[in-house]
Amino acid sequence: EAQVTQNPRYLITVTGKKLTVTCSQNMNHEYMSWYRQDPGLGLRQIYYSMNVEVTDKGDVPEGYKVSRKEKRNFPLILESPSPNQTSLYFCASSPTGTGYSNQPQHFGDGTRLSIL
Amino acid sequence: KQEVTQIPAALSVPEGENLVLNCSFTDSAIYNLQWFRQDPGKGLTSLLLIQSSQREQTSGRLNASLDKSSGRSTLYIAASQPGDSATYLCAVFFSPDTGNQFYFGTGTSLTVIP
């Protein structure tokens, strides 16, 4: 089954404790991205990756890191989490990030992160 | 900065009614536009994708249209059902000159009353 898998689904942690949210897709997609969803602000793109070893900042990259060492994985790293990073996070993938694709983005089920 | 707007933020209709959800965007240089559905506590499910060269796409009771010149897209839902209750989001992929990013609207929360 084609899917985007995020882990963990829920996490409560404390300020400053490094954490990683994993994302994996099994569709051989080139394009992967991370979003955060906040009430009243909608989904905002944090980072995206056009392919292996190619990553770029989205609209809200501060406080986050990503890496794309393999095509299927795109982890999101919070080196020193702060309370303003409490949010619902989504990973997504699509065949290509050029906009020419007629294939939609596939989303994971989300990770609810609470930073105390 | 690109902006995508969805109005209204919330909509409540009786079962069986036909309805239209709106999405507007600031730049006509779009490559594609997607409509998604989000159920509470769940991820996003793609409903329809319209390429910039297309005017509309249909899937079952759903029809999405695109008017680039006016910066608008509509999602038409025919004969609404309680199971259609969810938040509907539109996402726009603008020209790569502005970055290979998707921009989302804040969504319309739809409630279909039995």
PDB file of N, CA, C and O in Angstrom, chain A residues 8-21 64 76-87 89 111-116:
ATOM      1  N   PRO A   8       7.147   9.788  15.921  1.00  0.00           N
ATOM      2  CA  PRO A   8       5.959   9.238  16.561  1.00  0.00           C
ATOM      3  C   PRO A   8       4.694   9.984  16.133  1.00  0.00           C
ATOM      4  O   PRO A   8       4.784  10.997  15.465  1.00  0.00           O
ATOM      5  N   ARG A   9       3.536   9.501  16.515  1.00  0.00           N
ATOM      6  CA  ARG A   9       2.276  10.190  16.241  1.00  0.00           C
ATOM      7  C   ARG A   9       2.028  11.279  17.280  1.00  0.00           C
ATOM      8  O   ARG A   9       1.429  12.303  16.989  1.00  0.00           O
ATOM      9  N   TYR A  10       2.473  11.022  18.488  1.00  0.00           N
ATOM     10  CA  TYR A  10       2.308  11.983  19.575  1.00  0.00           C
ATOM     11  C   TYR A  10       3.606  12.038  20.374  1.00  0.00           C
ATOM     12  O   TYR A  10       4.241  11.011  20.593  1.00  0.00           O
ATOM     13  N   LEU A  11       3.962  13.245  20.811  1.00  0.00           N
ATOM     14  CA  LEU A  11       5.157  13.386  21.640  1.00  0.00           C
ATOM     15  C   LEU A  11       5.010  14.598  22.529  1.00  0.00           C
ATOM     16  O   LEU A  11       4.684  15.693  22.059  1.00  0.00           O
ATOM     17  N   ILE A  12       5.228  14.387  23.817  1.00  0.00           N
ATOM     18  CA  ILE A  12       5.305  15.476  24.785  1.00  0.00           C
ATOM     19  C   ILE A  12       6.731  15.482  25.308  1.00  0.00           C
ATOM     20  O   ILE A  12       7.214  14.462  25.788  1.00  0.00           O
ATOM     21  N   THR A  13       7.382  16.632  25.227  1.00  0.00           N
ATOM     22  CA  THR A  13       8.757  16.711  25.678  1.00  0.00           C
ATOM     23  C   THR A  13       9.005  18.082  26.306  1.00  0.00           C
ATOM     24  O   THR A  13       8.087  18.892  26.440  1.00  0.00           O
ATOM     25  N   VAL A  14      10.240  18.311  26.695  1.00  0.00           N
ATOM     26  CA  VAL A  14      10.565  19.562  27.383  1.00  0.00           C
ATOM     27  C   VAL A  14      11.488  20.429  26.539  1.00  0.00           C
ATOM     28  O   VAL A  14      12.196  19.939  25.644  1.00  0.00           O
ATOM     29  N   THR A  15      11.484  21.693  26.856  1.00  0.00           N
ATOM     30  CA  THR A  15      12.320  22.658  26.147  1.00  0.00           C
ATOM     31  C   THR A  15      13.786  22.227  26.144  1.00  0.00           C
ATOM     32  O   THR A  15      14.316  21.824  27.173  1.00  0.00           O
ATOM     33  N   GLY A  16      14.401  22.296  24.969  1.00  0.00           N
ATOM     34  CA  GLY A  16      15.826  22.051  24.850  1.00  0.00           C
ATOM     35  C   GLY A  16      16.243  20.614  24.616  1.00  0.00           C
ATOM     36  O   GLY A  16      17.420  20.354  24.323  1.00  0.00           O
ATOM     37  N   LYS A  17      15.341  19.681  24.719  1.00  0.00           N
ATOM     38  CA  LYS A  17      15.689  18.268  24.532  1.00  0.00           C
ATOM     39  C   LYS A  17      15.533  17.885  23.063  1.00  0.00           C
ATOM     40  O   LYS A  17      14.404  17.789  22.548  1.00  0.00           O
ATOM     41  N   LYS A  18      16.639  17.618  22.413  1.00  0.00           N
ATOM     42  CA  LYS A  18      16.644  17.325  20.985  1.00  0.00           C
ATOM     43  C   LYS A  18      15.699  16.187  20.633  1.00  0.00           C
ATOM     44  O   LYS A  18      15.618  15.184  21.354  1.00  0.00           O
ATOM     45  N   LEU A  19      14.987  16.357  19.519  1.00  0.00           N
ATOM     46  CA  LEU A  19      14.104  15.287  19.089  1.00  0.00           C
ATOM     47  C   LEU A  19      14.102  15.180  17.562  1.00  0.00           C
ATOM     48  O   LEU A  19      14.437  16.138  16.851  1.00  0.00           O
ATOM     49  N   THR A  20      13.744  14.009  17.095  1.00  0.00           N
ATOM     50  CA  THR A  20      13.655  13.748  15.657  1.00  0.00           C
ATOM     51  C   THR A  20      12.311  13.112  15.350  1.00  0.00           C
ATOM     52  O   THR A  20      11.881  12.178  16.032  1.00  0.00           O
ATOM     53  N   VAL A  21      11.646  13.639  14.335  1.00  0.00           N
ATOM     54  CA  VAL A  21      10.416  13.032  13.827  1.00  0.00           C
ATOM     55  C   VAL A  21      10.772  12.387  12.487  1.00  0.00           C
ATOM     56  O   VAL A  21      11.285  13.054  11.586  1.00  0.00           O
ATOM     57  N   TYR A  64      14.485  24.390  12.908  1.00  0.00           N
ATOM     58  CA  TYR A  64      14.354  23.038  12.369  1.00  0.00           C
ATOM     59  C   TYR A  64      15.549  22.701  11.476  1.00  0.00           C
ATOM     60  O   TYR A  64      16.166  23.566  10.888  1.00  0.00           O
ATOM     61  N   LEU A  76      12.778  15.115  10.327  1.00  0.00           N
ATOM     62  CA  LEU A  76      12.726  16.501  10.807  1.00  0.00           C
ATOM     63  C   LEU A  76      13.369  16.531  12.186  1.00  0.00           C
ATOM     64  O   LEU A  76      12.968  15.789  13.070  1.00  0.00           O
ATOM     65  N   ILE A  77      14.346  17.400  12.358  1.00  0.00           N
ATOM     66  CA  ILE A  77      15.118  17.461  13.595  1.00  0.00           C
ATOM     67  C   ILE A  77      14.894  18.805  14.272  1.00  0.00           C
ATOM     68  O   ILE A  77      15.017  19.862  13.640  1.00  0.00           O
ATOM     69  N   LEU A  78      14.558  18.732  15.565  1.00  0.00           N
ATOM     70  CA  LEU A  78      14.481  19.935  16.393  1.00  0.00           C
ATOM     71  C   LEU A  78      15.641  19.849  17.375  1.00  0.00           C
ATOM     72  O   LEU A  78      15.607  19.062  18.316  1.00  0.00           O
ATOM     73  N   GLU A  79      16.674  20.633  17.135  1.00  0.00           N
ATOM     74  CA  GLU A  79      17.896  20.538  17.941  1.00  0.00           C
ATOM     75  C   GLU A  79      17.658  21.017  19.371  1.00  0.00           C
ATOM     76  O   GLU A  79      18.136  20.421  20.332  1.00  0.00           O
ATOM     77  N   SER A  80      16.918  22.104  19.515  1.00  0.00           N
ATOM     78  CA  SER A  80      16.634  22.656  20.844  1.00  0.00           C
ATOM     79  C   SER A  80      15.193  23.166  20.851  1.00  0.00           C
ATOM     80  O   SER A  80      14.941  24.368  20.697  1.00  0.00           O
ATOM     81  N   PRO A  81      14.252  22.243  21.015  1.00  0.00           N
ATOM     82  CA  PRO A  81      12.834  22.617  20.880  1.00  0.00           C
ATOM     83  C   PRO A  81      12.414  23.686  21.883  1.00  0.00           C
ATOM     84  O   PRO A  81      12.905  23.724  23.025  1.00  0.00           O
ATOM     85  N   SER A  82      11.486  24.528  21.448  1.00  0.00           N
ATOM     86  CA  SER A  82      10.925  25.555  22.317  1.00  0.00           C
ATOM     87  C   SER A  82       9.401  25.480  22.251  1.00  0.00           C
ATOM     88  O   SER A  82       8.848  24.901  21.304  1.00  0.00           O
ATOM     89  N   PRO A  83       8.722  26.049  23.242  1.00  0.00           N
ATOM     90  CA  PRO A  83       7.251  25.946  23.289  1.00  0.00           C
ATOM     91  C   PRO A  83       6.552  26.449  22.025  1.00  0.00           C
ATOM     92  O   PRO A  83       5.474  25.948  21.677  1.00  0.00           O
ATOM     93  N   ASN A  84       7.141  27.411  21.314  1.00  0.00           N
ATOM     94  CA  ASN A  84       6.470  27.917  20.106  1.00  0.00           C
ATOM     95  C   ASN A  84       6.546  26.928  18.943  1.00  0.00           C
ATOM     96  O   ASN A  84       5.993  27.198  17.851  1.00  0.00           O
ATOM     97  N   GLN A  85       7.196  25.804  19.154  1.00  0.00           N
ATOM     98  CA  GLN A  85       7.210  24.742  18.149  1.00  0.00           C
ATOM     99  C   GLN A  85       6.156  23.668  18.448  1.00  0.00           C
ATOM    100  O   GLN A  85       6.079  22.666  17.740  1.00  0.00           O
ATOM    101  N   THR A  86       5.361  23.909  19.469  1.00  0.00           N
ATOM    102  CA  THR A  86       4.220  23.040  19.728  1.00  0.00           C
ATOM    103  C   THR A  86       3.242  23.184  18.564  1.00  0.00           C
ATOM    104  O   THR A  86       2.780  24.280  18.263  1.00  0.00           O
ATOM    105  N   SER A  87       2.953  22.069  17.913  1.00  0.00           N
ATOM    106  CA  SER A  87       2.149  22.141  16.699  1.00  0.00           C
ATOM    107  C   SER A  87       1.825  20.736  16.215  1.00  0.00           C
ATOM    108  O   SER A  87       2.267  19.739  16.797  1.00  0.00           O
ATOM    109  N   TYR A  89       2.423  18.409  13.011  1.00  0.00           N
ATOM    110  CA  TYR A  89       3.374  18.351  11.906  1.00  0.00           C
ATOM    111  C   TYR A  89       2.975  17.268  10.900  1.00  0.00           C
ATOM    112  O   TYR A  89       2.586  16.165  11.288  1.00  0.00           O
ATOM    113  N   THR A 111       2.025  14.291  13.245  1.00  0.00           N
ATOM    114  CA  THR A 111       2.679  14.120  14.549  1.00  0.00           C
ATOM    115  C   THR A 111       2.287  15.310  15.410  1.00  0.00           C
ATOM    116  O   THR A 111       2.567  16.454  15.046  1.00  0.00           O
ATOM    117  N   ARG A 112       1.637  15.022  16.521  1.00  0.00           N
ATOM    118  CA  ARG A 112       1.256  16.103  17.418  1.00  0.00           C
ATOM    119  C   ARG A 112       2.359  16.260  18.446  1.00  0.00           C
ATOM    120  O   ARG A 112       2.598  15.365  19.256  1.00  0.00           O
ATOM    121  N   LEU A 113       3.002  17.417  18.404  1.00  0.00           N
ATOM    122  CA  LEU A 113       4.174  17.685  19.239  1.00  0.00           C
ATOM    123  C   LEU A 113       3.839  18.743  20.270  1.00  0.00           C
ATOM    124  O   LEU A 113       3.310  19.814  19.931  1.00  0.00           O
ATOM    125  N   SER A 114       4.123  18.441  21.551  1.00  0.00           N
ATOM    126  CA  SER A 114       3.927  19.415  22.627  1.00  0.00           C
ATOM    127  C   SER A 114       5.253  19.641  23.319  1.00  0.00           C
ATOM    128  O   SER A 114       5.861  18.690  23.818  1.00  0.00           O
ATOM    129  N   ILE A 115       5.694  20.892  23.339  1.00  0.00           N
ATOM    130  CA  ILE A 115       6.957  21.245  23.981  1.00  0.00           C
ATOM    131  C   ILE A 115       6.631  22.039  25.254  1.00  0.00           C
ATOM    132  O   ILE A 115       6.061  23.132  25.178  1.00  0.00           O
ATOM    133  N   LEU A 116       6.984  21.496  26.396  1.00  0.00           N
ATOM    134  CA  LEU A 116       6.656  22.159  27.671  1.00  0.00           C
ATOM    135  C   LEU A 116       7.791  23.047  28.165  1.00  0.00           C
ATOM    136  O   LEU A 116       8.959  22.823  27.831  1.00  0.00           O
TER     137      LEU A 116
END
